[in-house]
GROMACS .gro file of C-alpha atoms in nm:
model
  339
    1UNK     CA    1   0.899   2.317   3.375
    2UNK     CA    2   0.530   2.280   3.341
    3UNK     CA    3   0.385   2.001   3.163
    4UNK     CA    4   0.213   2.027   2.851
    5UNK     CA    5  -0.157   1.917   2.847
    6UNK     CA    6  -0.246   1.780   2.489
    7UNK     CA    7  -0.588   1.848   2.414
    8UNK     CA    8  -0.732   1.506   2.211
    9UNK     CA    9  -1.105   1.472   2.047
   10UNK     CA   10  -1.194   1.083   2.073
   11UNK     CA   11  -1.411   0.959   1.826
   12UNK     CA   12  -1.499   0.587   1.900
   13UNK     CA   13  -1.689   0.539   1.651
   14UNK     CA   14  -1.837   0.191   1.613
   15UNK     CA   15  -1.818  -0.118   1.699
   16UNK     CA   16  -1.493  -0.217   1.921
   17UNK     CA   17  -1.362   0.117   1.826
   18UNK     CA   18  -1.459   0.269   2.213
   19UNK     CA   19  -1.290  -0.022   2.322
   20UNK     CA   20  -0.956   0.006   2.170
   21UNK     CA   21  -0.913   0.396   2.195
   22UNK     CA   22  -1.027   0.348   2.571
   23UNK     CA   23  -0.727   0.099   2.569
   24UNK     CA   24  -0.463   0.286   2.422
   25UNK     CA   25  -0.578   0.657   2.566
   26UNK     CA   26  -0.509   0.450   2.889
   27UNK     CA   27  -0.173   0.338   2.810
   28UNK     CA   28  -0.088   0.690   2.694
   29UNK     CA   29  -0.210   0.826   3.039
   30UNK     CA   30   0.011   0.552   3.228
   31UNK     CA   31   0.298   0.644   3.036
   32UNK     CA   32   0.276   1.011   3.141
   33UNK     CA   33   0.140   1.216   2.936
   34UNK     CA   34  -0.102   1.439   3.037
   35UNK     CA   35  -0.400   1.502   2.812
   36UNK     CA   36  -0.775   1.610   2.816
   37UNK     CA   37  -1.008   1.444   2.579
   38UNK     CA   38  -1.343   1.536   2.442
   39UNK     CA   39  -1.583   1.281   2.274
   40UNK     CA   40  -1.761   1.329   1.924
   41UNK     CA   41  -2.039   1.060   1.894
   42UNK     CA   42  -1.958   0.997   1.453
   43UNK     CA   43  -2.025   0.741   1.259
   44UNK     CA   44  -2.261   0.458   1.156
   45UNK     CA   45  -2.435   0.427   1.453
   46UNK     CA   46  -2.496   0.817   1.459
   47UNK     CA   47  -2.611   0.835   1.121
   48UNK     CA   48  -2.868   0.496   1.135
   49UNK     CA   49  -2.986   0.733   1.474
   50UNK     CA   50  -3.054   1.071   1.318
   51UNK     CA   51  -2.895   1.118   0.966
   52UNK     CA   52  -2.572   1.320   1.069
   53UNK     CA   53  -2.252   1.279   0.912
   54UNK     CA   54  -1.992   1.577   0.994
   55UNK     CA   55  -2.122   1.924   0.911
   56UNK     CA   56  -1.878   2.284   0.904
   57UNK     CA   57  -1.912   2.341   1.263
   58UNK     CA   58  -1.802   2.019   1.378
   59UNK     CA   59  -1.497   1.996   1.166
   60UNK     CA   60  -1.401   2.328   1.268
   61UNK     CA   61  -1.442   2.211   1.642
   62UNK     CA   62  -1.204   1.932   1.549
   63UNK     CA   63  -0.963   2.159   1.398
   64UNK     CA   64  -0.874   2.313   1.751
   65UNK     CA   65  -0.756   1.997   1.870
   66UNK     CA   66  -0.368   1.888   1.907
   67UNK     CA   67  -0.484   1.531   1.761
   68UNK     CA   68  -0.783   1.308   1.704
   69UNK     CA   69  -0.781   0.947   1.769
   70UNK     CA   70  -1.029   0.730   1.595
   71UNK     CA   71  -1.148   0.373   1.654
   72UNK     CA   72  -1.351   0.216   1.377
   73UNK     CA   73  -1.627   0.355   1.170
   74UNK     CA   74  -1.892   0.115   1.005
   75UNK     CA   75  -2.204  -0.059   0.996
   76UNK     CA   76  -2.236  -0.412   1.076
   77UNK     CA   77  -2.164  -0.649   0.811
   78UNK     CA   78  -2.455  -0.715   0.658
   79UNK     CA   79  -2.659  -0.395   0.731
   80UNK     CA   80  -2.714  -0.233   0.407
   81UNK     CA   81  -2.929   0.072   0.554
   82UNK     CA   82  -2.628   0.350   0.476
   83UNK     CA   83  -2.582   0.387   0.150
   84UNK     CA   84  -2.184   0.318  -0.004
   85UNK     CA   85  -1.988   0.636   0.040
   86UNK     CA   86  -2.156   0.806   0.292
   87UNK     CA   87  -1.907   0.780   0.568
   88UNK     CA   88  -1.641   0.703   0.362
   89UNK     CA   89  -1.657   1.069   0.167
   90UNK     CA   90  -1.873   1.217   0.397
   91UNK     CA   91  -1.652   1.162   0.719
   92UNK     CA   92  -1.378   1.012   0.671
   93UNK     CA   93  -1.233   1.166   0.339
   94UNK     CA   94  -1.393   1.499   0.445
   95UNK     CA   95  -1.162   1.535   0.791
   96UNK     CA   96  -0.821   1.425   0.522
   97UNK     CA   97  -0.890   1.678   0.271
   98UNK     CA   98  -1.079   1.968   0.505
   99UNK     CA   99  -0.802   1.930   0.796
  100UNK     CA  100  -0.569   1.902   0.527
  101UNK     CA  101  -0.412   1.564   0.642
  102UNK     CA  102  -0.234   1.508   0.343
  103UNK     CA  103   0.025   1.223   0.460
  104UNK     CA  104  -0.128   0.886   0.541
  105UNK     CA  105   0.164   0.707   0.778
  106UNK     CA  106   0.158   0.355   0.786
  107UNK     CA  107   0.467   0.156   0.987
  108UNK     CA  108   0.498  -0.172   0.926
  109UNK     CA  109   0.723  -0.367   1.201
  110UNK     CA  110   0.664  -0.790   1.098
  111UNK     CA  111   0.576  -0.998   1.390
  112UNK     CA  112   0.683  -1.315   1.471
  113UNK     CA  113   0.539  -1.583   1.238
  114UNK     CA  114   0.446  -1.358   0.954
  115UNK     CA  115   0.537  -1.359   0.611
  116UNK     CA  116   0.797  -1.089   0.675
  117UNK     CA  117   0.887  -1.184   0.951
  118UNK     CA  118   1.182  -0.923   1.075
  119UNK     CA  119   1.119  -0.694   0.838
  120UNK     CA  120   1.032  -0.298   0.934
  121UNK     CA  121   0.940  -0.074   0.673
  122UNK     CA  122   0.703   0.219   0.650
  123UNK     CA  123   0.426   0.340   0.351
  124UNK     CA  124   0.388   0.687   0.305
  125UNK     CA  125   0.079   0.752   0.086
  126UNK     CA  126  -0.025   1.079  -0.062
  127UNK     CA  127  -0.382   1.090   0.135
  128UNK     CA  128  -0.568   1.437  -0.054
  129UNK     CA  129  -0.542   1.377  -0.421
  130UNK     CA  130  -0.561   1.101  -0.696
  131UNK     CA  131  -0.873   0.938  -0.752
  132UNK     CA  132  -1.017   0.988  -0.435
  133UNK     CA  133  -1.026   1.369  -0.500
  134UNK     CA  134  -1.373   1.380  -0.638
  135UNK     CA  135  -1.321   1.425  -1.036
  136UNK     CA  136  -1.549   1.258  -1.216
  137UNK     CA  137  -1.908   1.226  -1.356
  138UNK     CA  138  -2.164   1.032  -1.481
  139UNK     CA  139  -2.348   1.037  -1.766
  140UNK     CA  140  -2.694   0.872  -1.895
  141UNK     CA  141  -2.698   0.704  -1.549
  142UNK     CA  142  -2.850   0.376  -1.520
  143UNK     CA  143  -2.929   0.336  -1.933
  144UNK     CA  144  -2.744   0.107  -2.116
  145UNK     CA  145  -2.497   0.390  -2.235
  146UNK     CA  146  -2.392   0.472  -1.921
  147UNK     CA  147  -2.072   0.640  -1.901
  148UNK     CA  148  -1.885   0.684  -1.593
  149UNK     CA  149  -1.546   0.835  -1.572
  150UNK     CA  150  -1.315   0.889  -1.266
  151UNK     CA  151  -1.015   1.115  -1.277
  152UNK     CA  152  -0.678   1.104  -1.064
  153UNK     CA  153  -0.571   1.436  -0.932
  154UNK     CA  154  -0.238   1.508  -0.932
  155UNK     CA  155  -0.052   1.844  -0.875
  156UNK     CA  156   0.273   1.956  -0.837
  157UNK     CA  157   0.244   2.115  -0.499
  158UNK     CA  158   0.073   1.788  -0.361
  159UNK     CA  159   0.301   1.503  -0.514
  160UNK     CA  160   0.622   1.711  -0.361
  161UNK     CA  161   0.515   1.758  -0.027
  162UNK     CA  162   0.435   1.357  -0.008
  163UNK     CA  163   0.767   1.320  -0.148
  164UNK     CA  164   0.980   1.544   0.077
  165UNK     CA  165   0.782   1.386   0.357
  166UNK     CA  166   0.885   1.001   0.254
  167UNK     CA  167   1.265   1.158   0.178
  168UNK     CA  168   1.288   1.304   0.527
  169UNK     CA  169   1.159   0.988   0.676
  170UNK     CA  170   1.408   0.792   0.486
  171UNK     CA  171   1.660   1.001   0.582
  172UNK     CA  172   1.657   0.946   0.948
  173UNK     CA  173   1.581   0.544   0.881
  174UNK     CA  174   1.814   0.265   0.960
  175UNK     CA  175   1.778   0.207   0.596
  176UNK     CA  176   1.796   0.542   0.414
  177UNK     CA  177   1.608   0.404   0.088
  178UNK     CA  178   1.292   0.515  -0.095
  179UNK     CA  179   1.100   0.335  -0.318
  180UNK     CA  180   0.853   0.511  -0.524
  181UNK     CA  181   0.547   0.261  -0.629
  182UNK     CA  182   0.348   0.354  -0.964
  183UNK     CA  183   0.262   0.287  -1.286
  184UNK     CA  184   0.438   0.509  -1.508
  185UNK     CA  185   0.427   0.256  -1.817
  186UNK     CA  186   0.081   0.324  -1.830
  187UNK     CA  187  -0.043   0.638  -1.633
  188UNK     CA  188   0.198   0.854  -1.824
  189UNK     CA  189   0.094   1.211  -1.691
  190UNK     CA  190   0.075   1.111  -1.348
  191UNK     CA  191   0.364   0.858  -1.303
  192UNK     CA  192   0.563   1.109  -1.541
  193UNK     CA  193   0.471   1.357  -1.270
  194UNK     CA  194   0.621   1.150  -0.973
  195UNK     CA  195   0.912   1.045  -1.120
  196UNK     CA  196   1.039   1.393  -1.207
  197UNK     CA  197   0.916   1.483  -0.843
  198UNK     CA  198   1.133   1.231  -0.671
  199UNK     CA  199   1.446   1.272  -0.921
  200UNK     CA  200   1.456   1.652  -0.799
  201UNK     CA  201   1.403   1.591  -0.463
  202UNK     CA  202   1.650   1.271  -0.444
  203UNK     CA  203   1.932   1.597  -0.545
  204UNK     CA  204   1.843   1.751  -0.201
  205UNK     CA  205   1.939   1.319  -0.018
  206UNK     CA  206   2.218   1.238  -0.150
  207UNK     CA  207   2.243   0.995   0.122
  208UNK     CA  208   1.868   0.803   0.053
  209UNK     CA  209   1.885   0.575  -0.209
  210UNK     CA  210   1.608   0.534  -0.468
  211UNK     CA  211   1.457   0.242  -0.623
  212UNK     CA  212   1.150   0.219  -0.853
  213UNK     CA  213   0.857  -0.047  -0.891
  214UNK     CA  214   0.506  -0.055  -1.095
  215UNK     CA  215   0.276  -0.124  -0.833
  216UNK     CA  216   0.178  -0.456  -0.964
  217UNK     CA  217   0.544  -0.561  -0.900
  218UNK     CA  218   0.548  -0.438  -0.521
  219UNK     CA  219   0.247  -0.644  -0.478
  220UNK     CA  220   0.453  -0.956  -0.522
  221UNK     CA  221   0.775  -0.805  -0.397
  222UNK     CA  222   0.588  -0.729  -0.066
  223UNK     CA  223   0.459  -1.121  -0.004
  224UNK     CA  224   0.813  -1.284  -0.193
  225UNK     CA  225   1.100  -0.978  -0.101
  226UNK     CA  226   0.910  -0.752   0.164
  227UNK     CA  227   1.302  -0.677   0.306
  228UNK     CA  228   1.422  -0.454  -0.009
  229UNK     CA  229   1.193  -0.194   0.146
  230UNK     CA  230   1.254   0.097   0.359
  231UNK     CA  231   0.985   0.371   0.295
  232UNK     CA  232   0.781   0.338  -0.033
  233UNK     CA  233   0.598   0.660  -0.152
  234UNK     CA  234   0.316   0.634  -0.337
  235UNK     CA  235  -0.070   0.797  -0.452
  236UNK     CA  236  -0.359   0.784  -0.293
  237UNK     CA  237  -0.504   0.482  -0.465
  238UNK     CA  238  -0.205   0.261  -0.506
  239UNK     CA  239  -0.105   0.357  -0.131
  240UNK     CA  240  -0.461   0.240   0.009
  241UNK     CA  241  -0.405  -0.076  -0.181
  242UNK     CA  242  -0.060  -0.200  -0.132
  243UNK     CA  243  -0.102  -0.078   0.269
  244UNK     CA  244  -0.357  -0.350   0.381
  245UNK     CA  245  -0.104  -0.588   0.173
  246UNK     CA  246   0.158  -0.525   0.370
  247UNK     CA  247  -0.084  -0.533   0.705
  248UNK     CA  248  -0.183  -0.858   0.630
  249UNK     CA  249   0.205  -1.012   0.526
  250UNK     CA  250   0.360  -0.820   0.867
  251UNK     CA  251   0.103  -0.984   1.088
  252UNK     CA  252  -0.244  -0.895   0.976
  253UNK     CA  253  -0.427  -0.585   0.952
  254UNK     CA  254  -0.535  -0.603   1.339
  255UNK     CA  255  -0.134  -0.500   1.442
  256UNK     CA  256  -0.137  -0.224   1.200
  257UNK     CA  257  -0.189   0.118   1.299
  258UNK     CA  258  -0.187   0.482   1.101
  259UNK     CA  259  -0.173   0.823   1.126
  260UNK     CA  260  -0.316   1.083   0.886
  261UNK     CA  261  -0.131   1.365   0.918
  262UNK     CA  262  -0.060   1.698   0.844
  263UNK     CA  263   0.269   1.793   0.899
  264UNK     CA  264   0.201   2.196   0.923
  265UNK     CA  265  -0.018   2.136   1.213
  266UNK     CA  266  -0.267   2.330   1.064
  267UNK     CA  267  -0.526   2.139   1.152
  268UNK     CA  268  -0.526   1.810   1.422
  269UNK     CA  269  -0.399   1.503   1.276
  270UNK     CA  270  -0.553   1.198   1.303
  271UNK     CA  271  -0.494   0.848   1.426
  272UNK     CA  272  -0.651   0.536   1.403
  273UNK     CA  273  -0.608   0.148   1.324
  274UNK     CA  274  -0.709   0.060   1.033
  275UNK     CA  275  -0.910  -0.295   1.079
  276UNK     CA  276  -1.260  -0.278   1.091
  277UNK     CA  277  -1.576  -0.196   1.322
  278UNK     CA  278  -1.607  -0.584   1.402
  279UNK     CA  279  -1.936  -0.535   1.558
  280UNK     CA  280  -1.952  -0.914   1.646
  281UNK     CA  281  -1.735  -0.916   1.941
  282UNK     CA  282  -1.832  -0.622   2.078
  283UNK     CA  283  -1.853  -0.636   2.439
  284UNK     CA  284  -1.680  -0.984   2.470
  285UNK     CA  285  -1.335  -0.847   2.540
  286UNK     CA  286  -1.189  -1.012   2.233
  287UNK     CA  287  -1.099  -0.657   2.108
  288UNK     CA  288  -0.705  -0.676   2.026
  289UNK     CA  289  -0.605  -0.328   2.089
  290UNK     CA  290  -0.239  -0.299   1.998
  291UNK     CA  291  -0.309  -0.156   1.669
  292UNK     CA  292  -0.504   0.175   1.835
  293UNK     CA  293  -0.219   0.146   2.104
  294UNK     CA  294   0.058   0.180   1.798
  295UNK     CA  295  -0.175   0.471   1.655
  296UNK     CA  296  -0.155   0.638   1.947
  297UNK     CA  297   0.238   0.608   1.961
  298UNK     CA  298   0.249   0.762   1.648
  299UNK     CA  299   0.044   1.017   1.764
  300UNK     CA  300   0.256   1.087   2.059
  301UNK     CA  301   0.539   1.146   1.823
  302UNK     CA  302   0.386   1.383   1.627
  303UNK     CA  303   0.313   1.575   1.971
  304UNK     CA  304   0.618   1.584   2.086
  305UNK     CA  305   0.607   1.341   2.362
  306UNK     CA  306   0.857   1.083   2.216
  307UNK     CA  307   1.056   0.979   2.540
  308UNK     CA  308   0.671   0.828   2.601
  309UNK     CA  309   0.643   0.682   2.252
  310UNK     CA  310   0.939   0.491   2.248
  311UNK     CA  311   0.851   0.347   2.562
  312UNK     CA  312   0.507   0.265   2.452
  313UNK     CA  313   0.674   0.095   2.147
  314UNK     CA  314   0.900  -0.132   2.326
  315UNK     CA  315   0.595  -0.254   2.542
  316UNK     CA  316   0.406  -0.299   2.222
  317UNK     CA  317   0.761  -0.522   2.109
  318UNK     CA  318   0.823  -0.669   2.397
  319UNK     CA  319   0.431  -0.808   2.367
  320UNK     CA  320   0.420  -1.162   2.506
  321UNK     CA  321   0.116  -1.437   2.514
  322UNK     CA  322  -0.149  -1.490   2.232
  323UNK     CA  323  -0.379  -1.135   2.211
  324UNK     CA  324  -0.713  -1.421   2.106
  325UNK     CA  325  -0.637  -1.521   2.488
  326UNK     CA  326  -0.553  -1.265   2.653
  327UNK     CA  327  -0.817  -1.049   2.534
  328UNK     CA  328  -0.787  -0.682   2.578
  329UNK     CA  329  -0.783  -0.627   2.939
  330UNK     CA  330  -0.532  -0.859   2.895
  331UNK     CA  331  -0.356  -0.718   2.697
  332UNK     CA  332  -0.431  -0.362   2.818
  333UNK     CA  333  -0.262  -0.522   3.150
  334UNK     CA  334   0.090  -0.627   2.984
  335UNK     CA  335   0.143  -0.300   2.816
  336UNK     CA  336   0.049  -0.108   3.111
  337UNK     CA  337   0.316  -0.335   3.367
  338UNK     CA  338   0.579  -0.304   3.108
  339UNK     CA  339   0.506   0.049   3.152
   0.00000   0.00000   0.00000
């Protein structure tokens, strides 16, 4: 049987993002997968150079991919020469909603030391609608009768496919549970609008158990209770939110890792961990790069190759020594004996 070759578009980004998906593509490749990769030079450092963000061509060019892996996108702290929202809506939010990537995946697995310590759970946030959709508008803009109003999008065909996702997820968990996080006391449309969702779709699990918590409530729950979780579901906003939470009480948001996906596979799904560009340790091998490492497992399931995940995963488990020391050839070292 002939191999499958996984075609991959790598886009480093800035900062120690070249580092970290050079890391994990490499522990990928020594766990046997075979893959080509093609670079795509996006991001701060490409915009501060010639203005370019990510036009039609190149997203369709990324579209033909079996995955994308990401590293970090971002301008030094400090460097106020891009202007707020331009990579954020212009690149990053423009690959979700035009590649369609309407699950954001984040798996949560507590290291040692941390506030939830032993606890594994996973976030699955609607990643194409709610407020980040767009609606909105300003009026009298910079008078003192400004008025500036943001809407949350919400449809029906969006909230259930988040929700069957999260369900089937749950269903296959050591822990068949589902928590959906809102505010329904308040946001009475929308919360009205998941609740029903999940109520219908709960008919379809009788096995998965679900609970309910206003999103102020799983704040606390997360850093007093984090083990009463087993998948939360949750919008766009609240799921951004309550996701670096639970990075930083599992071990801090440089362990955490993500995928954006799109379950149809009509268009490549992305992966990427989710700390920042950290431009001031860039080249001093001080990178820790078992969060792109985990984004690339996740990856690998989503391709297929999950006999190569799992493996992956233990090595990331198994993880011995203090990453500040070890740095990440290091680290890139362990993971690849274990391997």
């Amino acid at each position: 049987m002939t191999q499958r070759v996984h075609s991959i578009a790598v886009i480093g980004g800035d900062g120690i993002g070249p580092e970290v998906t050079g890391a994990a593509l490499e522990v990928v490749r020594a766990a046997g997968v075979s893959f080509t990769t093609k670079e795509f030079d996006l991001g701060a450092a490409r915009y501060l150079r010639d203005g370019f963000v990510l036009d039609d061509a190149t997203l369709e060019r990324l579209r033909g991919f079996d995955a994308i892996m990401l590293g970090a996108i971002g301008p030094a702290i400090g460097d106020t020469r891009i202007p707020g929202g331009t990579l954020e809506r212009g690149l990053l939010l423009r690959m979700r909603f035009g590649l369609d990537l309407y699950i954001n995946f984040r798996p949560f697995h507590a290291v040692q030391g941390s506030l939830a310590e032993g606890c594994d759970f996973a976030i699955v946030r609607e990643n194409t609608e709610g407020p980040y959709a767009g609606e909105g508008g300003v009026l009298r803009y910079g008078t003192p009768h400004e008025v500036a109003t943001q809407g949350s999008v919400n449809t029906r065909f969006g909230v259930e496919r988040c929700v069957r996702y999260a369900f089937d997820h749950a269903a296959r968990a050591a822990r068949p549970k589902v928590t959906l996080v809102h505010k329904t006391n308040v946001l009475i449309y929308a919360g009205d609008l998941w609740s029903r969702v999940v109520a219908e779709v709960k008919k379809e699990y009788p096995q998965v158990e679900v609970d309910y918590n206003h999103v102020d409530a799983a704040c606390i729950y997360l850093v007093e209770d984090p083990q009463r979780y087993s998948v939360i579901v949750t919008d766009n906003l609240f799921g951004d939110i309550l996701s670096d939470l639970a990075g930083a009480v599992t071990g801090g948001i440089g362990f955490a890792a993500s995928g954006n996906i799109n379950p149809t596979k009509s268009g490549a799904s992305l992966f990427e961990p989710v700390h920042g560009a950290a431009h001031d340790i860039v080249g001093t091998n001080r990178a820790n790069p078992l969060a792109a490492v985990s984004s690339a497992v996740l990856m690998l399931e989503h391709l297929g190759e999950n006999e190569a995940a799992a493996r992956i995963a233990a090595a990331v488990r198994d993880f011995q020594g203090d990453a500040s020391i070890l740095g990440t050839s290091g680290i890139t070292a362990q993971l690849l004996e274990r391997l």
